Every structure is written in structure tokens, then in C-alpha cells.
Short mmCIF file of C-alpha atoms and ligand atoms in Angstrom, two decimals:
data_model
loop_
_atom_site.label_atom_id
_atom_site.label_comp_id
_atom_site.label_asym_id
_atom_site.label_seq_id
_atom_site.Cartn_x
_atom_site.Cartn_y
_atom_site.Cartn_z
CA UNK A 975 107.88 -60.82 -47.88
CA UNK A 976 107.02 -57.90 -45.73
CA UNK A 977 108.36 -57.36 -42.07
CA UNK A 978 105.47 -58.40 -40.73
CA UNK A 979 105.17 -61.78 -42.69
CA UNK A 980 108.71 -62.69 -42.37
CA UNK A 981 108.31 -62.42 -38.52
CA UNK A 982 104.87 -64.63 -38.79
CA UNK A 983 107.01 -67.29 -41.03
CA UNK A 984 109.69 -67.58 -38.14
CA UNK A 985 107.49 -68.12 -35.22
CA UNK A 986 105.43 -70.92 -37.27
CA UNK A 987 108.69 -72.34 -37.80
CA UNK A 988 109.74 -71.99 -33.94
CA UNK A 989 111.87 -69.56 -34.11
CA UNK A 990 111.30 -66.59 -31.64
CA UNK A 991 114.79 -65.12 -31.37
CA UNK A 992 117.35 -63.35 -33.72
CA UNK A 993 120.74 -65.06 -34.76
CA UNK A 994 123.43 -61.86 -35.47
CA UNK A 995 126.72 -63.71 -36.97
CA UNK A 996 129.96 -61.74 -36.47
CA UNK A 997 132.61 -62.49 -39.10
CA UNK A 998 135.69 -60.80 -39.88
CA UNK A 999 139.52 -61.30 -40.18
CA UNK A 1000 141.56 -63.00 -37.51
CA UNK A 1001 142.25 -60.16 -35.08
CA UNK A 1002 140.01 -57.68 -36.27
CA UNK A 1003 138.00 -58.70 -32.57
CA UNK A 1004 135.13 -60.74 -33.12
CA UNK A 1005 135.41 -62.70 -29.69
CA UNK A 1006 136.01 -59.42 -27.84
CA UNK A 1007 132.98 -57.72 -29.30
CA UNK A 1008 131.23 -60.34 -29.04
CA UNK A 1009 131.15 -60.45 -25.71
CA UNK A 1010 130.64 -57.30 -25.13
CA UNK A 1011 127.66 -57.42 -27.59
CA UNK A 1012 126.16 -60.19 -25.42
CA UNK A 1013 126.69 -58.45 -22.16
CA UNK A 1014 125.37 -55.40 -23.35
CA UNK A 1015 122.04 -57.40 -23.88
CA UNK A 1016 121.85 -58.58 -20.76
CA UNK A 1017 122.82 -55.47 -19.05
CA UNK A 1018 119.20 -54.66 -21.22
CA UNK A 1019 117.57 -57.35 -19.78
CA UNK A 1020 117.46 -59.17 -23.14
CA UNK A 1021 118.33 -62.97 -23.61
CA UNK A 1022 121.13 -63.79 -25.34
CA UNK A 1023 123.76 -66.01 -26.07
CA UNK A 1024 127.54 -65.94 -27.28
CA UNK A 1025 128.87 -68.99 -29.34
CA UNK A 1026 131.11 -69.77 -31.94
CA UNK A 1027 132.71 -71.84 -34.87
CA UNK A 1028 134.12 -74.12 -35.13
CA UNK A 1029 131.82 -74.72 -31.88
CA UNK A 1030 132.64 -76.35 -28.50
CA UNK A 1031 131.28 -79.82 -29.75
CA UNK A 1032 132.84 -83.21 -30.98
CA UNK A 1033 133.17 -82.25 -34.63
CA UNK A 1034 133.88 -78.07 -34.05
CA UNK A 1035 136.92 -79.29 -31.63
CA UNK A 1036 138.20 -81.00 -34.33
CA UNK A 1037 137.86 -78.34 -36.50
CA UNK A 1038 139.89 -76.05 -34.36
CA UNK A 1039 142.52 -77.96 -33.40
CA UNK A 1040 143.21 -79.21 -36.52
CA UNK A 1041 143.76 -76.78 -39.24
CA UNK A 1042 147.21 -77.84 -39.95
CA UNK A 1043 146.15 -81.16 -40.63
CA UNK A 1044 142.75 -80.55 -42.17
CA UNK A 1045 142.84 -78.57 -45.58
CA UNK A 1046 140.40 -77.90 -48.52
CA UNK A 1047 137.83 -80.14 -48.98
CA UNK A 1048 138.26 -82.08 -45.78
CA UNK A 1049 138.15 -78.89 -43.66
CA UNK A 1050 135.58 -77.30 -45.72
CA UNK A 1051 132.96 -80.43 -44.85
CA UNK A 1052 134.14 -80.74 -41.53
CA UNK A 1053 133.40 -76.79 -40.66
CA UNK A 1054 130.01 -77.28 -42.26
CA UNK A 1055 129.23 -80.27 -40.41
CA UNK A 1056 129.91 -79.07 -37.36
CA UNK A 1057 127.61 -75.86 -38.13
CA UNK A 1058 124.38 -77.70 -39.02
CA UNK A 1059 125.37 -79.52 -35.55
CA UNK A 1060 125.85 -76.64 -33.76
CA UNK A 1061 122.89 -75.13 -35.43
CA UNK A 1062 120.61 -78.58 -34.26
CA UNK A 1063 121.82 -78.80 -31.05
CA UNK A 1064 122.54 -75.32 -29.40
CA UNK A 1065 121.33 -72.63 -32.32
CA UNK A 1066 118.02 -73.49 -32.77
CA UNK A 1067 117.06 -74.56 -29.61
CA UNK A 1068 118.55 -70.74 -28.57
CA UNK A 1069 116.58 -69.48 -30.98
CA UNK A 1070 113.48 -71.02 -29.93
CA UNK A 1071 113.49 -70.16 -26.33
CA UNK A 1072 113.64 -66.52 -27.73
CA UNK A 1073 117.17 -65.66 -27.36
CA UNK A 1074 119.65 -63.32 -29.09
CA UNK A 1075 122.26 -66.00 -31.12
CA UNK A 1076 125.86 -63.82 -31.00
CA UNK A 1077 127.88 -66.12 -33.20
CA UNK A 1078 131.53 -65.32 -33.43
CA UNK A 1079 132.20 -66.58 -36.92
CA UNK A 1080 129.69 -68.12 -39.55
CA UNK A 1081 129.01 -69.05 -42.75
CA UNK A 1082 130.95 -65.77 -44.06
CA UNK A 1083 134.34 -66.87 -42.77
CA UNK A 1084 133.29 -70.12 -44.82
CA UNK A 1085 132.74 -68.34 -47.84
CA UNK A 1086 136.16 -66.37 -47.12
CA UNK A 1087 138.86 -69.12 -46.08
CA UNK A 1088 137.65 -72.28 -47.34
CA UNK A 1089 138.28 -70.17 -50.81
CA UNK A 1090 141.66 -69.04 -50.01
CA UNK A 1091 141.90 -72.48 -48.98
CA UNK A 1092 141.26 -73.60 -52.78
CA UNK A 1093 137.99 -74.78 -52.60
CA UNK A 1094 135.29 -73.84 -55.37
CA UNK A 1095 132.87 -70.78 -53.88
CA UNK A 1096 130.49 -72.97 -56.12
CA UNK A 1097 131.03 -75.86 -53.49
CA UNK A 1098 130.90 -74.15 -50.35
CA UNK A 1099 127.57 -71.93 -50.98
CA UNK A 1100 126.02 -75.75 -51.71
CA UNK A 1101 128.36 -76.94 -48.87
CA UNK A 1102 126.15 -74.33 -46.57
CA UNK A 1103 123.01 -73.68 -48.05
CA UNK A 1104 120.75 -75.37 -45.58
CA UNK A 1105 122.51 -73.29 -42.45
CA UNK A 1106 119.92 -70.83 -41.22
CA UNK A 1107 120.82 -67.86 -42.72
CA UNK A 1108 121.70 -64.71 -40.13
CA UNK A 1109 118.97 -62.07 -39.19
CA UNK A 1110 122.09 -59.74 -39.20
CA UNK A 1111 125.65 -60.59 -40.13
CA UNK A 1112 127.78 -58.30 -38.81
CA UNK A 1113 131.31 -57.97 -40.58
CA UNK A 1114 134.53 -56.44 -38.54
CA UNK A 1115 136.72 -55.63 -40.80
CA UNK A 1116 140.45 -53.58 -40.22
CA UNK A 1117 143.28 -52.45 -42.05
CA UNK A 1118 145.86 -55.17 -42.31
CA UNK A 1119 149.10 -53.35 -40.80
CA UNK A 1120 146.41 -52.75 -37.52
CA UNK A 1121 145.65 -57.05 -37.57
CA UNK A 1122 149.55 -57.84 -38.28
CA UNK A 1123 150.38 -56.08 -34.93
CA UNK A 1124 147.45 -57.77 -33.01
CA UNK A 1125 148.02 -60.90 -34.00
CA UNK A 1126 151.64 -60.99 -33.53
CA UNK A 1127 150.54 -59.81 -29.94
CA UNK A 1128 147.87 -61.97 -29.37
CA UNK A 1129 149.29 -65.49 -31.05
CA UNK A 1130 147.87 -67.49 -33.64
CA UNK A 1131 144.58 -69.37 -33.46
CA UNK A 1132 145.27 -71.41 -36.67
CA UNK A 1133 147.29 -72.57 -39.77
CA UNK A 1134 145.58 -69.22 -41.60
CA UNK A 1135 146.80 -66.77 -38.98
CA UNK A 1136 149.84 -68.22 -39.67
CA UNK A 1137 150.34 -66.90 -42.68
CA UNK A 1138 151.74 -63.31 -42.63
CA UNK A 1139 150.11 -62.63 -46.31
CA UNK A 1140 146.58 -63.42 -44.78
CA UNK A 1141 145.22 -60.03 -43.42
CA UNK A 1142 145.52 -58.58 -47.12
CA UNK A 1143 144.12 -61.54 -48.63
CA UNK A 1144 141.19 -61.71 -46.16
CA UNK A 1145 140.34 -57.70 -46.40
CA UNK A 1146 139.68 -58.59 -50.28
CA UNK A 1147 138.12 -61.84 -49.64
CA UNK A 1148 135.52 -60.37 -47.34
CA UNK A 1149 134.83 -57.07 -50.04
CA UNK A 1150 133.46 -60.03 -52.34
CA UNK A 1151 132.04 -61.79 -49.64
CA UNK A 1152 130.37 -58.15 -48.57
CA UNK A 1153 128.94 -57.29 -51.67
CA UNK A 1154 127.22 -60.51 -52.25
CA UNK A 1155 125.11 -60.61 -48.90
CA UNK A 1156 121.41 -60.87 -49.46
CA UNK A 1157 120.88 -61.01 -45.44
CA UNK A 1158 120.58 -57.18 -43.27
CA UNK A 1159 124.17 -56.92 -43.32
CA UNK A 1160 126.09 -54.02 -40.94
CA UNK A 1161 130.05 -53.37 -42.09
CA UNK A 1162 132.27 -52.03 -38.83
CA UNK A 1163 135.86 -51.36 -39.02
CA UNK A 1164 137.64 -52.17 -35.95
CA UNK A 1165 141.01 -49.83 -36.90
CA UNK A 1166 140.48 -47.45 -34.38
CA UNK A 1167 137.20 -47.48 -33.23
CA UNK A 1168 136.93 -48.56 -29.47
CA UNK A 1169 135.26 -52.19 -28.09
CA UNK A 1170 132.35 -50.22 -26.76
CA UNK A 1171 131.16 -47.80 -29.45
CA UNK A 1172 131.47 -51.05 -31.71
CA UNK A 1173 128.83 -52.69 -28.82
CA UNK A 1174 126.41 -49.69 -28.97
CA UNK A 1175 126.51 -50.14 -33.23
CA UNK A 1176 125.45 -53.18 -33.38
CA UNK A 1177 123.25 -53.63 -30.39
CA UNK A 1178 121.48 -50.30 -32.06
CA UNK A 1179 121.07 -52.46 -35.51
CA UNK A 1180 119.95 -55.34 -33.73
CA UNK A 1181 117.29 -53.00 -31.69
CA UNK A 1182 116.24 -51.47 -35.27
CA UNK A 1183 115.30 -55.12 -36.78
CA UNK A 1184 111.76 -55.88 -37.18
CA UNK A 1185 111.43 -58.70 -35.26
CA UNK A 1186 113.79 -57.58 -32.59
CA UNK A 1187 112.27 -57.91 -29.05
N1 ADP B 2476 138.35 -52.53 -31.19
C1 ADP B 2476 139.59 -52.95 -30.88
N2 ADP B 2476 140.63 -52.09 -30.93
C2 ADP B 2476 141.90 -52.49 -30.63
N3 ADP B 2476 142.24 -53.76 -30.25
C3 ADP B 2476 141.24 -54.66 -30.18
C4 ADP B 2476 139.88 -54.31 -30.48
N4 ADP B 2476 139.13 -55.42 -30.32
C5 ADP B 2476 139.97 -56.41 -29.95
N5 ADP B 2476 141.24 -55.95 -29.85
C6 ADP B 2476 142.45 -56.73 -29.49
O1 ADP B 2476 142.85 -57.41 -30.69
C7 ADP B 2476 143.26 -58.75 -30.40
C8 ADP B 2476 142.38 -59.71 -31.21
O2 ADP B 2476 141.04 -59.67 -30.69
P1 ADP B 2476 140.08 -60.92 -30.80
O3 ADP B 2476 138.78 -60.53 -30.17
O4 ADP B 2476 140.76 -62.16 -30.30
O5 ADP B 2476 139.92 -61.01 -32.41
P2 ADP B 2476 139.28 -62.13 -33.34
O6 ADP B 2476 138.29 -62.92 -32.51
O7 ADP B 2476 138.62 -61.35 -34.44
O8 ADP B 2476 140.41 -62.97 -33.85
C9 ADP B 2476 143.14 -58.92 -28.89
O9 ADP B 2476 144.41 -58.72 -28.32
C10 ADP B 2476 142.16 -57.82 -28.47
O10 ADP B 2476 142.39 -57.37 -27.16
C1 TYD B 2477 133.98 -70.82 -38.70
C2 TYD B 2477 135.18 -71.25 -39.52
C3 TYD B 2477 136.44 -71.38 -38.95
N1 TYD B 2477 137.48 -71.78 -39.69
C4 TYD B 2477 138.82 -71.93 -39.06
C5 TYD B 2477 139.61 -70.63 -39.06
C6 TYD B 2477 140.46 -70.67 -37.83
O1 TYD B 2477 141.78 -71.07 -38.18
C7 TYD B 2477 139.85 -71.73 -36.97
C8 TYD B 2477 139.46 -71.23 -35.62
O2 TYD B 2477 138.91 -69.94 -35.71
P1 TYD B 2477 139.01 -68.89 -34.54
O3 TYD B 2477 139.63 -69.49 -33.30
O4 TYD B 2477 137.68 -68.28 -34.43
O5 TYD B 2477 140.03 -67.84 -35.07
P2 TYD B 2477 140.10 -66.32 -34.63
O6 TYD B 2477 139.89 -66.26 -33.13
O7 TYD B 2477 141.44 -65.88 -35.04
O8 TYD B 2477 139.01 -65.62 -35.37
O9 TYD B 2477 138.73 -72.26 -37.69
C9 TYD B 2477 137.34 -72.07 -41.03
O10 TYD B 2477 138.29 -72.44 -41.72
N2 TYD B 2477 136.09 -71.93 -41.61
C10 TYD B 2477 135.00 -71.54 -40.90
O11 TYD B 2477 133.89 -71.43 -41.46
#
């Protein structure tokens, strides 16, 4: 499909804005960047919107406050359930009115830790292959050393963050995840690059898409 097409196929299907996914180790500074990303865009005058998974909803709460007690399978479906609800209810409605999705965490960190978390990457690409796939995912990554030392400052979010092996696990998870990426895709490292020339990176990509507005 050419650029033009694909932007013709997304307004018939009522979809006007852009959804960027941000997805990266614990610590590497997703939620800070995004942010940033978002406020940057408004500073611009563009529309836009910062949310996350495991959302704010019924099922994404869940999620989130229970990855000690939720493992493979279970937290697998329930992560992906509460995506194609977030997607119903606050993505694609976003999208529709035009704005600029910033979503801290997608179907990437799927692919990454519900596979460390022993489930088949055979069953969660099915698990997720209806969620809207990203205009451009965005992966943070960052040495592991550099994520040890944040996260020990910053506290765990999470039975993965938990474990002290996790940043080196991750950092390979997300080269596989990387290389298999048939979306634009944008790689950032986060080791000692600064909040705000991250912003300017990916506000620049998101600028440089064809249907940006
Ligand atoms: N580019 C950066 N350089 C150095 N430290 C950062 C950077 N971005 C975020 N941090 C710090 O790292 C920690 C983790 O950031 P956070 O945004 O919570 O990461 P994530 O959402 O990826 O888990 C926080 O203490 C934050 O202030
Ligand atoms: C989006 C997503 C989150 N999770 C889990 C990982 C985290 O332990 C938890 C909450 O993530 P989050 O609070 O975003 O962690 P961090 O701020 O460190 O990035 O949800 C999955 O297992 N799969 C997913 O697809």
C-alpha cells in the first residue's frame, strides 16, 4: 500500500490520529518520556494523549496490581483483555477525534514478558493479533547496570522488576522482539541520553510519518 492509500484506508475506517507505542525495559523511562512526548505536542498545538498498560480500567487495574498473583497464561489473557478494552473504550475513540495515542507500554512488552514469563510467542502473537497495530513503536532500550541503579532508586512496579536477572534478560528479549517489527519502528537508548533530546527524537519521527498532522 502506498502512503497515500494507507492514510485513505484509516480515515474510511475512522481513524484520523496516530497511535506511537513506547515499550522498553522497566526503568529505561517510558512514563517519563512519555510525558514529555505528549507535552511537547501540545506545546505544538497538536492533540494528544498519554495512556498506558495495563490501563486505568477494571481489568488493566487488575493487571497491575496483581503480577505476583497472576502468571503465564492467566496474566498473558488478562493483559490482552484489558488492551482490546482499552483499545474500545479510550484508544480508538482517541484516535478518531484525531489525536496523537502516546502509549506507555504495548503489545511489545507482551511479546517480551509474557515469554520470559513461559508462555509460547506462538500464543501471544494470536493472543494480540486483533490489537491495532502502532503507527510507530518506539523502543527505549538501556544498558542493564544503568536500569539496576534506577530501579533500585525508583522501587519496583511489579513481580518482573523484582527480579535482579531481568534487565539482561529483557535487553535480549526486546533485540528479538526488535528485529521482528513489521510496523515504522524507532530504537532510542536511554543510557545517557537526556529526557528532552529523547522528546525532540521521537516527536521528529512522529512529524516525518505520512499521515502525521
Ligand atoms: N533519560 C533518562 N536518563 C536518566 N534517568 C532517567 C531517564 N528517564 C527516566 N529516568 C529516571 O529513571 C527512573 C525510571 O523512569 P520511568 O520513567 O519510571 O521508567 P519506566 O516507565 O520505563 O519504568 C526514574 O527515576 C526516572 O526519573
Ligand atoms: C503492558 C504489559 C504490562 N505487563 C506488566 C509488567 C509490569 O510488571 C506491570 C506494570 O507495568 P508498569 O507499571 O508499566 O511497569 P514499569 O513502570 O516498570 O514499566 O504490567 C505485562 O506483563 N505485559 C504487558 O503487556
Amino acid at each position: 500500500m502506498t502512503a497515500p492509500d494507507h492514510a485513505q484506508a484509516r480515515c474510511s475506517e475512522g481513524r484520523r490520529g496516530l497511535l506511537v507505542s513506547l515499550d522498553g525495559p522497566g526503568g529505561a523511562g517510558k512514563t517519563t518520556l512519555a510525558a514529555a512526548i505528549t507535552a511537547r505536542l501540545h506545546r505544538d498545538g497538536i492533540a494528544a494523549t498519554h495512556t498506558t498498560q495495563p490501563s486505568h480500567g477494571p481489568i488493566g487495574q487488575l493487571a497491575r496490581a496483581g503480577t505476583h498473583q497472576y502468571r503465564g497464561l492467566t496474566l498473558a489473557c488478562l493483559v490482552a483483555a484489558d488492551r482490546y478494552h482499552h483499545l474500545d473504550t479510550q484508544i480508538r475513540p482517541a484516535l478518531a477525534a484525531g489525536h496523537i495515542v502516546i502509549c506507555d507500554r504495548y503489545t511489545p512488552s507482551s511479546h517480551v514478558l509474557q515469554v520470559l514469563d513461559g508462555v509460547d510467542p506462538a500464543f501471544v502473537a494470536l493472543l494480540n493479533q486483533h490489537a491495532d497495530p502502532p503507527d510507530l513503536a518506539v523502543i527505549l532500550t538501556c544498558d542493564p547496570g544503568e536500569l539496576t541503579r534506577r530501579l533500585t532508586a525508583r522501587g519496583s512496579h511489579g513481580r518482573f522488576e523484582d527480579d535482579p536477572g531481568l534487565p539482561a534478560l529483557e535487553a535480549t528479549a526486546y533485540r528479538r522482539v526488535i528485529d521482528r517489527l513489521t510496523c515504522p519502528a524507532l530504537v532510542l537508548d536511554s543510557t545517557d541520553s537526556d529526557t528532552r533530546s529523547l522528546t525532540t527524537q521521537v516527536v521528529n519521527a512522529i512529524k516525518a510519518l505520512p499521515s502525521a498532522p
